[in-house]
């Protein structure tokens, strides 16, 4: 067992890097291509100062009398009015991001992630993190990084103790995606807070009923912890999550068998953890990497020297300074 990140959520995690080689699925002429082309066109319109407003379809692309229309060009050229509207939306969105970043005290505006991959990367269990017969039994993969070449990281937030309304506002104003792993004993006093979170587009996932050290429990009790939480999630939020994170990052074969039995398909851990006043890294290079999953917790001044927004500020300032965008984990699963 190699060095471990020093925190309570990391017992039993061994070292061993698996950077999964060439795994980033390149997007061809998919959404990115179209979006990119539109952006170029929109920039052209912006640069032209939107001259000729109100021209609608026609103008440059209307063929002269007796001339055949350029069949290749026609479908590519959207109406000028639509382009102007698109450019206006781009400009407004960027202005909103700049204003939100300033309002929340960020050093820089967070980078926009690329479009979700058209083909999902193949997720496999990190080397050294397998249980007996992991693949043969088709157990959910355990991983700390998503194989991608995109310069993105994923923010995951665990437990659910702190329920700070300012955090919800901050994340939705900044449009930064994240994924929550919830433990019932911490959220049952206020399921509504996480309903709001879900309504803002956040995926809520399973982190057991009572946050036990699972390997100490029998298969039956592990199943109660994991599958019991699946039922709570279905009752409260309408879906049984496909994603589960074992408390403290500790699991054994029974954990993954139990999770699989009630619909769990992925068991992500993390490669870094961010606190309100520092970062902790799993890898010896003490750095971020494309596709890294970052852990933090719903904690506030009771446990930290700061608030959830203080922690997010620390997280985003580093991620942006290193040239990474924050992407949605579920888009890559
Ligand atoms: Zn936890």
Short mmCIF file of C-alpha atoms and ligand atoms in Angstrom, two decimals:
data_model
loop_
_atom_site.label_atom_id
_atom_site.label_comp_id
_atom_site.label_asym_id
_atom_site.label_seq_id
_atom_site.Cartn_x
_atom_site.Cartn_y
_atom_site.Cartn_z
CA UNK A 1 0.00 0.00 0.00
CA UNK A 2 1.54 3.26 -1.08
CA UNK A 3 1.20 6.76 0.28
CA UNK A 4 -2.30 7.92 0.84
CA UNK A 5 -3.90 11.30 0.88
CA UNK A 6 -4.27 12.22 4.51
CA UNK A 7 -7.95 12.55 5.15
CA UNK A 8 -10.71 10.59 6.70
CA UNK A 9 -12.26 9.72 3.40
CA UNK A 10 -9.29 7.88 2.06
CA UNK A 11 -8.47 4.91 4.23
CA UNK A 12 -7.39 1.88 2.29
CA UNK A 13 -6.71 3.59 -1.02
CA UNK A 14 -3.51 2.33 -2.51
CA UNK A 15 -1.20 4.09 -4.84
CA UNK A 16 -0.74 3.07 -8.42
CA UNK A 17 -1.34 5.23 -11.35
CA UNK A 18 -3.30 4.29 -14.39
CA UNK A 19 -3.43 6.97 -16.93
CA UNK A 20 -5.22 4.73 -19.38
CA UNK A 21 -3.24 5.66 -22.48
CA UNK A 22 -5.09 6.93 -25.45
CA UNK A 23 -8.59 7.02 -24.27
CA UNK A 24 -9.96 10.43 -25.02
CA UNK A 25 -12.64 9.91 -27.57
CA UNK A 26 -12.22 12.64 -30.08
CA UNK A 27 -15.36 14.31 -31.23
CA UNK A 28 -15.46 14.47 -34.98
CA UNK A 29 -17.95 16.59 -36.79
CA UNK A 30 -20.45 16.34 -34.01
CA UNK A 31 -21.88 19.03 -31.80
CA UNK A 32 -18.49 20.64 -31.33
CA UNK A 33 -18.01 21.05 -35.05
CA UNK A 34 -21.38 22.66 -35.56
CA UNK A 35 -21.07 24.76 -32.46
CA UNK A 36 -17.59 25.82 -33.51
CA UNK A 37 -18.77 26.79 -36.98
CA UNK A 38 -21.64 28.80 -35.51
CA UNK A 39 -19.26 30.52 -33.13
CA UNK A 40 -17.02 31.49 -36.03
CA UNK A 41 -20.00 32.80 -37.97
CA UNK A 42 -21.26 34.64 -34.91
CA UNK A 43 -17.84 36.21 -34.38
CA UNK A 44 -17.83 37.28 -38.01
CA UNK A 45 -21.20 38.95 -37.48
CA UNK A 46 -19.93 40.59 -34.29
CA UNK A 47 -16.82 41.79 -36.08
CA UNK A 48 -18.89 43.21 -38.91
CA UNK A 49 -20.82 45.28 -36.40
CA UNK A 50 -23.97 43.52 -37.52
CA UNK A 51 -24.17 45.67 -40.65
CA UNK A 52 -27.16 44.97 -42.83
CA UNK A 53 -29.43 44.10 -39.95
CA UNK A 54 -32.88 43.15 -41.09
CA UNK A 55 -31.62 41.70 -44.36
CA UNK A 56 -32.96 38.29 -43.45
CA UNK A 57 -32.09 35.47 -45.79
CA UNK A 58 -30.65 36.58 -49.06
CA UNK A 59 -28.10 39.23 -49.78
CA UNK A 60 -24.82 37.58 -50.43
CA UNK A 61 -26.10 34.06 -50.80
CA UNK A 62 -28.89 34.80 -53.30
CA UNK A 63 -27.74 33.68 -56.76
CA UNK A 64 -27.71 36.16 -59.59
CA UNK A 65 -30.42 35.68 -62.25
CA UNK A 66 -29.65 32.66 -64.34
CA UNK A 67 -27.02 31.44 -61.94
CA UNK A 68 -27.31 28.16 -60.05
CA UNK A 69 -27.35 28.56 -56.28
CA UNK A 70 -24.26 27.27 -54.56
CA UNK A 71 -25.68 24.00 -53.27
CA UNK A 72 -22.80 23.47 -50.85
CA UNK A 73 -23.05 26.93 -49.36
CA UNK A 74 -26.79 27.28 -48.96
CA UNK A 75 -27.49 24.91 -46.07
CA UNK A 76 -24.42 26.23 -44.23
CA UNK A 77 -25.64 29.81 -44.18
CA UNK A 78 -28.26 30.39 -41.50
CA UNK A 79 -30.40 33.50 -41.66
CA UNK A 80 -28.55 36.61 -40.58
CA UNK A 81 -31.17 37.31 -37.95
CA UNK A 82 -30.57 33.95 -36.30
CA UNK A 83 -26.85 34.64 -36.33
CA UNK A 84 -27.36 37.98 -34.65
CA UNK A 85 -29.53 36.35 -32.02
CA UNK A 86 -26.89 33.68 -31.48
CA UNK A 87 -24.14 36.27 -31.20
CA UNK A 88 -26.25 38.24 -28.73
CA UNK A 89 -26.77 35.13 -26.62
CA UNK A 90 -23.04 34.34 -26.65
CA UNK A 91 -22.22 37.88 -25.62
CA UNK A 92 -24.86 37.93 -22.87
CA UNK A 93 -23.73 34.55 -21.54
CA UNK A 94 -20.11 35.67 -21.40
CA UNK A 95 -21.08 38.94 -19.70
CA UNK A 96 -23.09 36.98 -17.13
CA UNK A 97 -20.11 34.70 -16.44
CA UNK A 98 -17.77 37.66 -16.02
CA UNK A 99 -20.21 39.38 -13.68
CA UNK A 100 -20.79 36.20 -11.64
CA UNK A 101 -17.06 35.53 -11.33
CA UNK A 102 -16.55 39.08 -10.04
CA UNK A 103 -19.51 38.86 -7.68
CA UNK A 104 -18.21 35.64 -6.11
CA UNK A 105 -14.65 36.92 -5.79
CA UNK A 106 -12.93 34.62 -8.31
CA UNK A 107 -9.56 35.65 -9.69
CA UNK A 108 -10.57 34.65 -13.22
CA UNK A 109 -13.68 33.63 -15.13
CA UNK A 110 -13.96 29.80 -15.09
CA UNK A 111 -13.22 28.17 -18.44
CA UNK A 112 -16.06 26.68 -20.43
CA UNK A 113 -15.80 22.89 -20.81
CA UNK A 114 -15.93 21.30 -24.27
CA UNK A 115 -19.18 19.72 -25.44
CA UNK A 116 -19.88 16.32 -23.84
CA UNK A 117 -18.10 13.51 -25.69
CA UNK A 118 -20.22 11.97 -28.43
CA UNK A 119 -18.71 8.58 -27.61
CA UNK A 120 -18.32 7.83 -23.92
CA UNK A 121 -14.85 6.76 -22.83
CA UNK A 122 -14.46 3.20 -21.61
CA UNK A 123 -14.29 3.28 -17.82
CA UNK A 124 -12.20 0.56 -16.24
CA UNK A 125 -11.05 -0.12 -12.70
CA UNK A 126 -7.82 1.58 -11.74
CA UNK A 127 -4.86 -0.80 -11.47
CA UNK A 128 -4.48 -1.93 -7.88
CA UNK A 129 -8.08 -1.09 -7.02
CA UNK A 130 -9.64 -4.36 -8.25
CA UNK A 131 -11.42 -6.89 -6.03
CA UNK A 132 -11.34 -10.66 -6.71
CA UNK A 133 -13.05 -11.55 -9.99
CA UNK A 134 -13.86 -7.87 -10.55
CA UNK A 135 -14.22 -8.15 -14.30
CA UNK A 136 -15.52 -11.72 -14.40
CA UNK A 137 -18.41 -10.76 -12.14
CA UNK A 138 -19.08 -7.58 -14.11
CA UNK A 139 -18.75 -5.45 -10.96
CA UNK A 140 -18.92 -1.65 -11.17
CA UNK A 141 -15.53 -0.15 -12.07
CA UNK A 142 -13.65 1.73 -9.34
CA UNK A 143 -11.69 4.68 -10.71
CA UNK A 144 -10.18 8.00 -9.75
CA UNK A 145 -9.84 9.64 -13.17
CA UNK A 146 -11.95 9.60 -16.33
CA UNK A 147 -9.89 8.60 -19.36
CA UNK A 148 -10.02 11.71 -21.54
CA UNK A 149 -7.65 14.11 -23.21
CA UNK A 150 -10.02 17.01 -22.56
CA UNK A 151 -8.52 19.49 -20.13
CA UNK A 152 -11.32 19.04 -17.64
CA UNK A 153 -11.73 17.95 -14.03
CA UNK A 154 -14.90 16.80 -12.25
CA UNK A 155 -16.11 18.15 -8.92
CA UNK A 156 -17.81 15.68 -6.57
CA UNK A 157 -19.22 16.70 -3.18
CA UNK A 158 -19.93 14.18 -0.44
CA UNK A 159 -22.07 13.46 2.60
CA UNK A 160 -24.55 16.37 2.86
CA UNK A 161 -24.05 17.87 6.31
CA UNK A 162 -23.86 21.54 5.29
CA UNK A 163 -26.86 22.97 3.42
CA UNK A 164 -25.77 26.43 2.43
CA UNK A 165 -28.18 28.37 0.17
CA UNK A 166 -25.31 30.63 -0.93
CA UNK A 167 -23.54 27.60 -2.35
CA UNK A 168 -26.53 26.74 -4.56
CA UNK A 169 -26.68 30.34 -5.79
CA UNK A 170 -22.96 30.50 -6.44
CA UNK A 171 -22.84 27.30 -8.49
CA UNK A 172 -25.86 28.11 -10.59
CA UNK A 173 -24.72 31.67 -11.26
CA UNK A 174 -21.24 30.48 -12.24
CA UNK A 175 -22.74 27.53 -14.16
CA UNK A 176 -20.17 25.14 -12.70
CA UNK A 177 -21.33 21.50 -12.79
CA UNK A 178 -20.81 19.10 -9.90
CA UNK A 179 -22.09 15.76 -8.64
CA UNK A 180 -23.34 15.04 -5.13
CA UNK A 181 -22.89 11.80 -3.13
CA UNK A 182 -25.42 11.79 -0.33
CA UNK A 183 -25.68 9.86 2.92
CA UNK A 184 -29.21 9.58 4.27
CA UNK A 185 -28.51 10.24 7.94
CA UNK A 186 -27.17 13.68 7.01
CA UNK A 187 -29.82 14.72 4.49
CA UNK A 188 -33.04 13.30 5.96
CA UNK A 189 -33.67 16.45 7.99
CA UNK A 190 -33.82 18.51 4.81
CA UNK A 191 -34.42 16.53 1.64
CA UNK A 192 -35.73 19.75 0.11
CA UNK A 193 -32.31 21.38 -0.07
CA UNK A 194 -31.10 18.61 -2.37
CA UNK A 195 -34.33 18.71 -4.38
CA UNK A 196 -33.44 22.30 -5.23
CA UNK A 197 -29.98 21.10 -6.19
CA UNK A 198 -31.44 18.41 -8.43
CA UNK A 199 -33.78 20.96 -10.01
CA UNK A 200 -30.70 23.03 -10.85
CA UNK A 201 -29.41 20.10 -12.91
CA UNK A 202 -27.14 18.38 -10.38
CA UNK A 203 -27.05 14.58 -10.33
CA UNK A 204 -27.59 13.13 -6.84
CA UNK A 205 -25.84 9.85 -6.13
CA UNK A 206 -25.58 7.17 -3.46
CA UNK A 207 -23.21 7.39 -0.47
CA UNK A 208 -25.06 4.87 1.80
CA UNK A 209 -27.69 5.28 4.52
CA UNK A 210 -25.35 5.79 7.51
CA UNK A 211 -21.81 6.23 6.10
CA UNK A 212 -20.32 3.08 7.68
CA UNK A 213 -16.94 1.48 7.07
CA UNK A 214 -18.42 -1.06 4.68
CA UNK A 215 -15.73 -3.79 4.66
CA UNK A 216 -16.46 -4.44 8.35
CA UNK A 217 -20.07 -5.38 7.54
CA UNK A 218 -21.60 -8.62 6.25
CA UNK A 219 -22.87 -8.76 2.69
CA UNK A 220 -26.44 -8.45 3.95
CA UNK A 221 -25.71 -5.33 6.00
CA UNK A 222 -23.72 -3.74 3.19
CA UNK A 223 -26.64 -4.41 0.88
CA UNK A 224 -29.01 -2.74 3.34
CA UNK A 225 -26.75 0.34 3.47
CA UNK A 226 -26.36 0.66 -0.29
CA UNK A 227 -29.66 -0.64 -1.64
CA UNK A 228 -31.60 1.02 1.20
CA UNK A 229 -30.14 4.32 0.04
CA UNK A 230 -31.15 3.53 -3.55
CA UNK A 231 -34.76 3.31 -2.32
CA UNK A 232 -34.51 6.57 -0.36
CA UNK A 233 -33.16 8.30 -3.47
CA UNK A 234 -35.97 6.88 -5.59
CA UNK A 235 -38.63 7.96 -3.10
CA UNK A 236 -37.22 11.44 -2.54
CA UNK A 237 -35.76 12.30 -5.93
CA UNK A 238 -37.46 9.93 -8.36
CA UNK A 239 -34.42 7.96 -9.55
CA UNK A 240 -32.22 5.17 -8.33
CA UNK A 241 -28.68 6.41 -8.94
CA UNK A 242 -26.31 4.52 -11.24
CA UNK A 243 -23.33 5.95 -9.38
CA UNK A 244 -22.21 5.08 -5.85
CA UNK A 245 -19.21 6.10 -3.78
CA UNK A 246 -18.24 3.96 -0.77
CA UNK A 247 -17.72 5.98 2.43
CA UNK A 248 -14.02 6.76 3.08
CA UNK A 249 -13.28 5.19 -0.32
CA UNK A 250 -13.30 1.75 1.38
CA UNK A 251 -14.90 -1.29 -0.22
CA UNK A 252 -14.53 -5.00 -0.78
CA UNK A 253 -16.03 -7.49 -3.20
CA UNK A 254 -19.28 -7.65 -1.19
CA UNK A 255 -19.62 -3.87 -1.51
CA UNK A 256 -19.48 -3.96 -5.28
CA UNK A 257 -21.68 -7.06 -5.53
CA UNK A 258 -24.30 -5.44 -3.33
CA UNK A 259 -24.11 -2.18 -5.27
CA UNK A 260 -24.46 -4.00 -8.58
CA UNK A 261 -27.50 -5.90 -7.30
CA UNK A 262 -29.46 -2.65 -6.95
CA UNK A 263 -28.52 -0.92 -10.15
CA UNK A 264 -25.15 0.73 -9.48
CA UNK A 265 -22.93 0.81 -12.57
CA UNK A 266 -20.00 3.02 -11.46
CA UNK A 267 -18.03 3.46 -8.25
CA UNK A 268 -15.87 6.55 -8.67
CA UNK A 269 -13.33 7.55 -6.03
CA UNK A 270 -11.16 10.67 -6.47
CA UNK A 271 -7.68 11.83 -7.38
CA UNK A 272 -7.57 15.06 -5.40
CA UNK A 273 -9.43 16.48 -2.44
CA UNK A 274 -10.04 20.18 -1.93
CA UNK A 275 -10.68 21.72 1.49
CA UNK A 276 -11.45 25.28 2.39
CA UNK A 277 -7.76 25.99 3.09
CA UNK A 278 -5.72 23.45 1.13
CA UNK A 279 -5.59 20.69 -1.49
CA UNK A 280 -4.48 17.07 -1.08
CA UNK A 281 -3.30 14.94 -3.98
CA UNK A 282 -3.21 11.20 -4.57
CA UNK A 283 -0.47 11.26 -7.21
CA UNK A 284 3.20 11.86 -6.39
CA UNK A 285 3.36 14.81 -8.81
CA UNK A 286 0.89 16.69 -6.57
CA UNK A 287 -0.89 18.06 -9.61
CA UNK A 288 -4.14 17.97 -11.60
CA UNK A 289 -4.50 15.79 -14.70
CA UNK A 290 -7.09 15.69 -17.51
CA UNK A 291 -10.16 13.81 -16.31
CA UNK A 292 -9.31 13.90 -12.61
CA UNK A 293 -12.16 13.49 -10.15
CA UNK A 294 -11.91 15.98 -7.31
CA UNK A 295 -13.54 15.28 -3.94
CA UNK A 296 -14.84 17.76 -1.45
CA UNK A 297 -17.57 17.76 1.20
CA UNK A 298 -20.70 19.63 2.17
CA UNK A 299 -19.06 21.33 5.14
CA UNK A 300 -19.21 24.79 6.61
CA UNK A 301 -17.77 26.85 9.42
CA UNK A 302 -18.64 24.11 11.93
CA UNK A 303 -15.93 21.86 10.48
CA UNK A 304 -13.91 24.20 8.29
CA UNK A 305 -12.35 27.62 8.66
CA UNK A 306 -14.67 28.88 6.00
CA UNK A 307 -17.82 28.36 3.98
CA UNK A 308 -18.78 26.28 0.94
CA UNK A 309 -18.32 29.36 -1.30
CA UNK A 310 -14.83 29.83 0.20
CA UNK A 311 -13.98 26.24 -0.75
CA UNK A 312 -15.41 26.64 -4.28
CA UNK A 313 -13.35 29.81 -4.71
CA UNK A 314 -10.17 27.93 -3.82
CA UNK A 315 -11.14 25.07 -6.13
CA UNK A 316 -12.00 27.26 -9.13
CA UNK A 317 -9.05 29.61 -8.78
CA UNK A 318 -6.59 26.70 -9.00
CA UNK A 319 -8.46 24.82 -11.73
CA UNK A 320 -8.80 27.90 -13.93
CA UNK A 321 -5.20 29.04 -13.33
CA UNK A 322 -4.01 25.61 -14.49
CA UNK A 323 -6.08 25.86 -17.66
CA UNK A 324 -8.77 23.33 -16.75
CA UNK A 325 -12.53 23.61 -17.12
CA UNK A 326 -14.99 21.84 -14.83
CA UNK A 327 -17.12 19.30 -16.71
CA UNK A 328 -20.11 17.18 -15.69
CA UNK A 329 -19.09 13.68 -14.59
CA UNK A 330 -22.27 12.08 -15.91
CA UNK A 331 -21.49 13.39 -19.42
CA UNK A 332 -18.49 11.05 -19.49
CA UNK A 333 -20.20 7.96 -18.04
ZN1 LIG B 1 -18.30 10.48 2.89
#
